[in-house]
Short mmCIF file of C-alpha atoms and ligand atoms in Angstrom, two decimals:
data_model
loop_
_atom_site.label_atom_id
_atom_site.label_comp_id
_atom_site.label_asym_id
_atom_site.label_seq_id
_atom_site.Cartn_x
_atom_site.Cartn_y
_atom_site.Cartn_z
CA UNK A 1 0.00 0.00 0.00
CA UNK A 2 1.29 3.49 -1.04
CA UNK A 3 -0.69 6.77 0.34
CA UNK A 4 -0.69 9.61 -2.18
CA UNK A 5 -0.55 13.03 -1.30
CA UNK A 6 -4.75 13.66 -1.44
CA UNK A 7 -4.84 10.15 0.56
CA UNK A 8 -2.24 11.82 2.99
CA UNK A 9 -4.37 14.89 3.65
CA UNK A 10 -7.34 13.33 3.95
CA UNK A 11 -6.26 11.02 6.44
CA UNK A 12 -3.87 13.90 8.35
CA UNK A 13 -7.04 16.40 8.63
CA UNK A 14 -9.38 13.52 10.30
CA UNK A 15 -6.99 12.92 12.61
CA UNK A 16 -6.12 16.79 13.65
CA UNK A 17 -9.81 17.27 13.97
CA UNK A 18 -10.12 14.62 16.17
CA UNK A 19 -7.02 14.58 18.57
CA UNK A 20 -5.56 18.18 17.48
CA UNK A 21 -2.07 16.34 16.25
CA UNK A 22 -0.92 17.30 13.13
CA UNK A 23 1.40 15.31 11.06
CA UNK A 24 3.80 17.64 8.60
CA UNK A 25 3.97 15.91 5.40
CA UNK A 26 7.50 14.64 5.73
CA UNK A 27 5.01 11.89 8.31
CA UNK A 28 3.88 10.41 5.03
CA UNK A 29 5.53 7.46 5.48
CA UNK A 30 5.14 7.17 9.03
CA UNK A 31 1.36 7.24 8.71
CA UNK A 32 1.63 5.26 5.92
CA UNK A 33 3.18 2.29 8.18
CA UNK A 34 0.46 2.44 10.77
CA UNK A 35 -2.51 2.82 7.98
CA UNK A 36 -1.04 -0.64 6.84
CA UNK A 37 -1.15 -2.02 10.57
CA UNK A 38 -4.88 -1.02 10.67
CA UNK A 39 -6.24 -1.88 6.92
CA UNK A 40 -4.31 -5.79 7.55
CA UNK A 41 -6.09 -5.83 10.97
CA UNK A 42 -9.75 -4.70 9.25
CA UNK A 43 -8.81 -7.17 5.93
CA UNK A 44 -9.11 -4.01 4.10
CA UNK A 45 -6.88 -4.02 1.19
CA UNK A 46 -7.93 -0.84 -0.51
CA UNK A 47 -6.61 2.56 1.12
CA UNK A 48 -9.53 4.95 -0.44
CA UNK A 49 -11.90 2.46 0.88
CA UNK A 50 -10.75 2.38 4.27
CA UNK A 51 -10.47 6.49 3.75
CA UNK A 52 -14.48 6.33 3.14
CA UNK A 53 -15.07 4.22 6.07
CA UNK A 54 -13.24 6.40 8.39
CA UNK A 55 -15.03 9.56 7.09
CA UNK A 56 -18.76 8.34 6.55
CA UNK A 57 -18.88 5.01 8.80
CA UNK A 58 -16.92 5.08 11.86
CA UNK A 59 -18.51 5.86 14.91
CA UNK A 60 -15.31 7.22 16.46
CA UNK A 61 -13.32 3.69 17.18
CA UNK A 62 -11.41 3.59 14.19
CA UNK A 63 -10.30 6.75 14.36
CA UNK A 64 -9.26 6.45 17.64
CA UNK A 65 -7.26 2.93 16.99
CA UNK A 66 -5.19 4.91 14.20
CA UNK A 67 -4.35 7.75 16.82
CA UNK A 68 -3.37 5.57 18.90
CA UNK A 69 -0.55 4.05 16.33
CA UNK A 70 0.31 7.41 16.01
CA UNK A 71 0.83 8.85 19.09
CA UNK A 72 4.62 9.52 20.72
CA UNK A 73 4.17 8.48 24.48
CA UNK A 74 7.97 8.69 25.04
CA UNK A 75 8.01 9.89 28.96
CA UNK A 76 10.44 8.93 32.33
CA UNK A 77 10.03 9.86 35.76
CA UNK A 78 11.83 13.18 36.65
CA UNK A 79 11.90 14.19 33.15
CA UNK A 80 12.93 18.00 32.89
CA UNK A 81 14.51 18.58 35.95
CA UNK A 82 15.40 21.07 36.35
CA UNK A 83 11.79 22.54 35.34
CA UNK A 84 10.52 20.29 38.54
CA UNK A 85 12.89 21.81 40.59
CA UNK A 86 11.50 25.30 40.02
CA UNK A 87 7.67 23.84 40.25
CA UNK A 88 9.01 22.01 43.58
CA UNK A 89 11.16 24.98 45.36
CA UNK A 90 9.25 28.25 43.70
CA UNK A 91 5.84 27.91 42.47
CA UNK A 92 4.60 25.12 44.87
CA UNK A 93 6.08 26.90 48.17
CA UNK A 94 4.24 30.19 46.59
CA UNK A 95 0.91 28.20 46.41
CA UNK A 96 1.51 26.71 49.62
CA UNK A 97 1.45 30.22 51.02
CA UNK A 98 -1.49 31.62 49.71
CA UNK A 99 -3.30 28.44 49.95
CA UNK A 100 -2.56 29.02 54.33
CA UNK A 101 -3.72 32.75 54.63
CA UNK A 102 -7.10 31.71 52.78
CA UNK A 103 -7.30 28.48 54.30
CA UNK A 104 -7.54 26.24 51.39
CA UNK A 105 -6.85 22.47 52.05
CA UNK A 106 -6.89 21.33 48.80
CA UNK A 107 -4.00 21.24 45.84
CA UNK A 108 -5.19 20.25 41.80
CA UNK A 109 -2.97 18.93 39.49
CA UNK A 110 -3.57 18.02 36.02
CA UNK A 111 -1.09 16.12 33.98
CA UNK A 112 -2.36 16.69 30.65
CA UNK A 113 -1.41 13.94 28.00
CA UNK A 114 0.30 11.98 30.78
CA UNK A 115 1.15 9.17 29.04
CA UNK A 116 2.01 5.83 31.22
CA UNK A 117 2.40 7.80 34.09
CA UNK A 118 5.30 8.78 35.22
CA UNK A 119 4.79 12.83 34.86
CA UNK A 120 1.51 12.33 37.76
CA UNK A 121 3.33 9.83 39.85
CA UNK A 122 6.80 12.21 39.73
CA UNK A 123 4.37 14.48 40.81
CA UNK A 124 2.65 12.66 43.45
CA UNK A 125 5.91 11.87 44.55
CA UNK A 126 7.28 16.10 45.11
CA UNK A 127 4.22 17.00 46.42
CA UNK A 128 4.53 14.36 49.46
CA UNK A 129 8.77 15.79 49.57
CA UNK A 130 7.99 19.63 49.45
CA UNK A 131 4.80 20.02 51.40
CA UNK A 132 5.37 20.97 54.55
CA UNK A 133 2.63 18.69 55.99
CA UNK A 134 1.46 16.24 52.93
CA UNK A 135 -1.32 14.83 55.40
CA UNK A 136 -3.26 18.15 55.98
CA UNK A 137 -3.48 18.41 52.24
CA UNK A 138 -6.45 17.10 50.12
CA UNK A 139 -4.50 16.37 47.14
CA UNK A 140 -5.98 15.54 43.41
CA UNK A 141 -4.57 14.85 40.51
CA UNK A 142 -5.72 14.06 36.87
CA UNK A 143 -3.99 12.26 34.53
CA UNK A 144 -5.13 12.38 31.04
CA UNK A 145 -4.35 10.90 28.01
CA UNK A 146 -5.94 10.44 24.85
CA UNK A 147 -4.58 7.20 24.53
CA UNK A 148 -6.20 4.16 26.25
CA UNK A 149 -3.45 1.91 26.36
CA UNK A 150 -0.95 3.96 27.68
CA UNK A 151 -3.93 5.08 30.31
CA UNK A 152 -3.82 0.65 31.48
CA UNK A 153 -0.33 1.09 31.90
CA UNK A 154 -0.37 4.13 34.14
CA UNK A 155 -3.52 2.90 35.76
CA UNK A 156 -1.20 -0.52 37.12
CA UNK A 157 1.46 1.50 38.48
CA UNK A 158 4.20 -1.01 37.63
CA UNK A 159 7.52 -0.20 36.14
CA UNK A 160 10.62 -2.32 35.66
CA UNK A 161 13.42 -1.19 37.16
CA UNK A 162 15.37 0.45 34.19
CA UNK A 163 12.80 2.87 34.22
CA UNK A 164 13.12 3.96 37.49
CA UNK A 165 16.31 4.94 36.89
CA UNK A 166 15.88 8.70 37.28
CA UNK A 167 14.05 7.89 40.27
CA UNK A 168 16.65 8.33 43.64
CA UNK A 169 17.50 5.45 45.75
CA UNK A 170 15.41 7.08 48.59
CA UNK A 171 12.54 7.39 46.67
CA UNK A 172 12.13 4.14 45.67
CA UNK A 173 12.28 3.03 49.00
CA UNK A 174 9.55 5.38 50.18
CA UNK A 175 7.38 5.06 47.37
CA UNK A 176 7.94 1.94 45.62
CA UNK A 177 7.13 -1.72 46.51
CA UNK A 178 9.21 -4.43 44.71
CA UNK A 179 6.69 -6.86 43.34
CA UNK A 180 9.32 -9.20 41.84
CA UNK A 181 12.81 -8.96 41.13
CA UNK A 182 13.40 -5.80 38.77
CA UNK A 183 9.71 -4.71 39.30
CA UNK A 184 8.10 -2.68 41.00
CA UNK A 185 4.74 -0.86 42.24
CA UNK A 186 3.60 2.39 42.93
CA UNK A 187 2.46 2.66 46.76
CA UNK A 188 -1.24 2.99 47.18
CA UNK A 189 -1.15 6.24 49.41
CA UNK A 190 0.56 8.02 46.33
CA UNK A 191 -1.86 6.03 43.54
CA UNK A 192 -5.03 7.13 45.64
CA UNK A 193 -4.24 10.79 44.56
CA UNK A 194 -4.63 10.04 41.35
CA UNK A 195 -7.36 9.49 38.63
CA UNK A 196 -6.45 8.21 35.59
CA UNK A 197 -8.95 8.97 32.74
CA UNK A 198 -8.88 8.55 29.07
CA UNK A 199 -9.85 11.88 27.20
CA UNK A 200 -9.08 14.65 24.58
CA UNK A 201 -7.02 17.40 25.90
CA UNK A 202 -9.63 19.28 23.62
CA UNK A 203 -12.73 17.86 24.93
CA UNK A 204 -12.13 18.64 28.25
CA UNK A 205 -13.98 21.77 28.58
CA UNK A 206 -17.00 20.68 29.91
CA UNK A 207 -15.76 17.76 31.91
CA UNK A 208 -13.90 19.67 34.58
CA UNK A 209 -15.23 23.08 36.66
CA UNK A 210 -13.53 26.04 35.91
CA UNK A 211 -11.17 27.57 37.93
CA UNK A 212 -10.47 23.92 39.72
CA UNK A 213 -6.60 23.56 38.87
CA UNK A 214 -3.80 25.04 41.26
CA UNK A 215 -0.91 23.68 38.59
CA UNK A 216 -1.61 22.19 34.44
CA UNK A 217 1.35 20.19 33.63
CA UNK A 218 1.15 19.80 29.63
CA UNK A 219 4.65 18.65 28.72
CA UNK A 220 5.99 17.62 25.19
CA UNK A 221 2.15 17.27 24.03
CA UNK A 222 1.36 20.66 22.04
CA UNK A 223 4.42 20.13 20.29
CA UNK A 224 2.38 17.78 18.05
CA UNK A 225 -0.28 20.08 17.60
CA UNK A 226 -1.19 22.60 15.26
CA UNK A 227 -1.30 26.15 15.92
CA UNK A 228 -5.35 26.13 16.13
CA UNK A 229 -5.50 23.35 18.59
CA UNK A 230 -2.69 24.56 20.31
CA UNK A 231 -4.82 27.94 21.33
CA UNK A 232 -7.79 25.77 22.04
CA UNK A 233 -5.93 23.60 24.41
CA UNK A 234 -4.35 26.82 26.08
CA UNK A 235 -7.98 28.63 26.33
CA UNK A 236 -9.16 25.20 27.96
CA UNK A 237 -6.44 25.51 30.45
CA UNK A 238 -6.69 29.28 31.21
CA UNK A 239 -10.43 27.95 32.31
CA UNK A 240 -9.71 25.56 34.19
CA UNK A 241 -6.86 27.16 36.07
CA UNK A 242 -7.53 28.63 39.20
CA UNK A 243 -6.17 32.93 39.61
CA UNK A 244 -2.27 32.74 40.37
CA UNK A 245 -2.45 28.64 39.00
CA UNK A 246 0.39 27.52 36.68
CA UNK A 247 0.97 25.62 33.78
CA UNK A 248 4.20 24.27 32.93
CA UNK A 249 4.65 23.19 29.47
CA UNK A 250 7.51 21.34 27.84
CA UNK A 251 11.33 22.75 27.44
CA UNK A 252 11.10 23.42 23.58
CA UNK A 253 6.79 24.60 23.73
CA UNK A 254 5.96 28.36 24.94
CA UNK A 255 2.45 30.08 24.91
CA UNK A 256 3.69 33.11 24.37
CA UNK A 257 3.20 33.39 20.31
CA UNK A 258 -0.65 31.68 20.98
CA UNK A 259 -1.89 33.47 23.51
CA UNK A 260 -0.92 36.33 25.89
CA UNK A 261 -3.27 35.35 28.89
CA UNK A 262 -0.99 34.51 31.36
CA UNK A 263 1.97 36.00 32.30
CA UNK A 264 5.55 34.56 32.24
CA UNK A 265 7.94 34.22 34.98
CA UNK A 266 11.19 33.14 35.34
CA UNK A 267 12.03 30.68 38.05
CA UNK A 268 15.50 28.83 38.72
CA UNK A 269 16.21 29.41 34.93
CA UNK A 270 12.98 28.28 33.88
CA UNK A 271 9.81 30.19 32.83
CA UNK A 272 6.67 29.21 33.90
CA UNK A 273 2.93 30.64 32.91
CA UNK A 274 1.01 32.08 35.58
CA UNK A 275 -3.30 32.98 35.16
CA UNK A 276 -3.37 36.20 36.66
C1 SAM U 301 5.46 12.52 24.49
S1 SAM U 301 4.16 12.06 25.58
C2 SAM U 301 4.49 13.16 26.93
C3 SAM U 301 4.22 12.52 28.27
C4 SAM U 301 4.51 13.41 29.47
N1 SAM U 301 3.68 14.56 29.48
C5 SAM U 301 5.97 13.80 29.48
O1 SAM U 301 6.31 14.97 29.19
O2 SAM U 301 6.82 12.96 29.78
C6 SAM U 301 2.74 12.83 24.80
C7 SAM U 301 1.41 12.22 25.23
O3 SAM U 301 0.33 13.09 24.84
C8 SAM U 301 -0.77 12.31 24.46
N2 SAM U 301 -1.66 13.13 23.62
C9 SAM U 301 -1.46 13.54 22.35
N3 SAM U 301 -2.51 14.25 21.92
C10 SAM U 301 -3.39 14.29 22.94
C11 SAM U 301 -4.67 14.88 23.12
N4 SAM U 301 -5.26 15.57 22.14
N5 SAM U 301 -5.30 14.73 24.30
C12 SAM U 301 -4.71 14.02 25.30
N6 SAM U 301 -3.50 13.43 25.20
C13 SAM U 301 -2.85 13.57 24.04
C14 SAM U 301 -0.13 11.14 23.73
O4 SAM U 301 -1.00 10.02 23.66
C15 SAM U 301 1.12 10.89 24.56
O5 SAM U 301 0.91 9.89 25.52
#
């Protein structure tokens, strides 16, 4: 099977409408690849066919099989650093503050496109190190993803070791059980925090309050986007952010050329996006 350039399109636009990835058209051939996956596992051997059944007689599943072939869930505990370092030792403490004189108890995270989930368990994970008293806190966090498998993966908790490799010694002792020899499970008091739940970054207007999140974590997601869905995801954030909530976006992604609703602040090196 060969796609042509018209195939390509087609094909590229259903699935940017749908997830708000868009492939460039050097992705031809990687498309291509997983398009073959998914016409051998329908027995479809024609690719304009399988084009019209996507467009006029899916009711959303095959779609969603192809994106997930075609998403880049790449992720590690502790990934950016240095970027957790300033969320841990300058925008937490800051919320932590605040949070005291108005007597707020709780703290809402949302790891947005969180993959298997090491970004929410990291997270889990400084939030019971940097709070001054984890216990007095009613901690929540969502992790999202628009791809169900990953989702099962993060939803077990269980990692072999090489991938806790980023993970200190200490941690791993406080936070890890070791189910067999080189594996090993997230504790339940840091898994009860979280709820894992499979959804569109772009759908999630009206499945979350506004104003509900103290911190957004969307890291090496929008990257992937297009500009369009880029602003839509960052207008869905600014809503669901609480006033003086941050988001925290990858190293190489900024809002700044999208939007100019929040404002920007440097910490440890870093810049963050604060609601005002
Ligand atoms: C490269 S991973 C990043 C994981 C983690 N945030 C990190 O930085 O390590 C990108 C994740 O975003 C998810 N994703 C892509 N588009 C999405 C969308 N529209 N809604 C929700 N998740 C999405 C992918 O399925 C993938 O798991």
């Amino acid at each position: 099977m060969q796609l042509d350039m018209e195939q390509f399109k087609k094909i590229r636009d259903l699935i940017n409408s749908k997830s708000g990835i868009f492939l460039e058209d050097k992705k031809m051939y990687f498309l291509e690849k997983r398009i073959e996956d998914r016409m051998k596992e329908m027995d479809v051997d024609n690719i304009d066919e399988y084009i019209n059944y996507l467009k006029f007689y899916d009711n959303g599943t095959e779609i969603q099989k192809l994106i997930e072939k075609i998403t880049i869930n790449e992720t590690y505990f502790f990934r950016e650093f240095e970027q957790l370092q300033a969320f841990a030792e300058e925008c937490l403490p800051e919320v932590e503050r605040f949070k005291n004189r108005i007597r707020d108890r709780n703290i809402r995270v949302w790891s947005a496109g969180c993959s298997t989930g090491e970004e929410p368990y990291t997270i889990s994970i400084i939030l019971h190190e940097m709070l001054e008293n984890p216990d007095l806190w009613n901690i929540y966090i969502l992790g999202t993803d628009i791809n169900g498998k990953v989702l099962e993966v993060a939803k077990k908790g269980v990692y072999d070791e090489r991938v806790l490799k980023h993970v200190a010694k200490t941690y791993v002792e406080k936070y890890f059980d070791r189910i067999k020899y080189n594996v090993f499970k997230v504790r339940d008091f840091l898994k009860e925090k979280i709820e894992f739940v499979q959804s569109n970054i772009l759908d999630m207007d009206k499945k979350i309050e506004d104003d509900f999140f103290d911190f957004i974590f969307c890291r090496n997601v929008l990257i992937y986007f297009d500009d369009n869905s880029r602003k839509k995801a960052l207008d869905i954030f600014y809503k669901k952010l609480k006033s003086r909530g941050f988001i925290l976006l990858g190293h190489s992604e900024s809002v700044g050329r999208i939007t100019d609703k929040f404002n920007y602040r440097k910490m440890r090196n870093y810049y963050v996006y604060q609601k005002p």
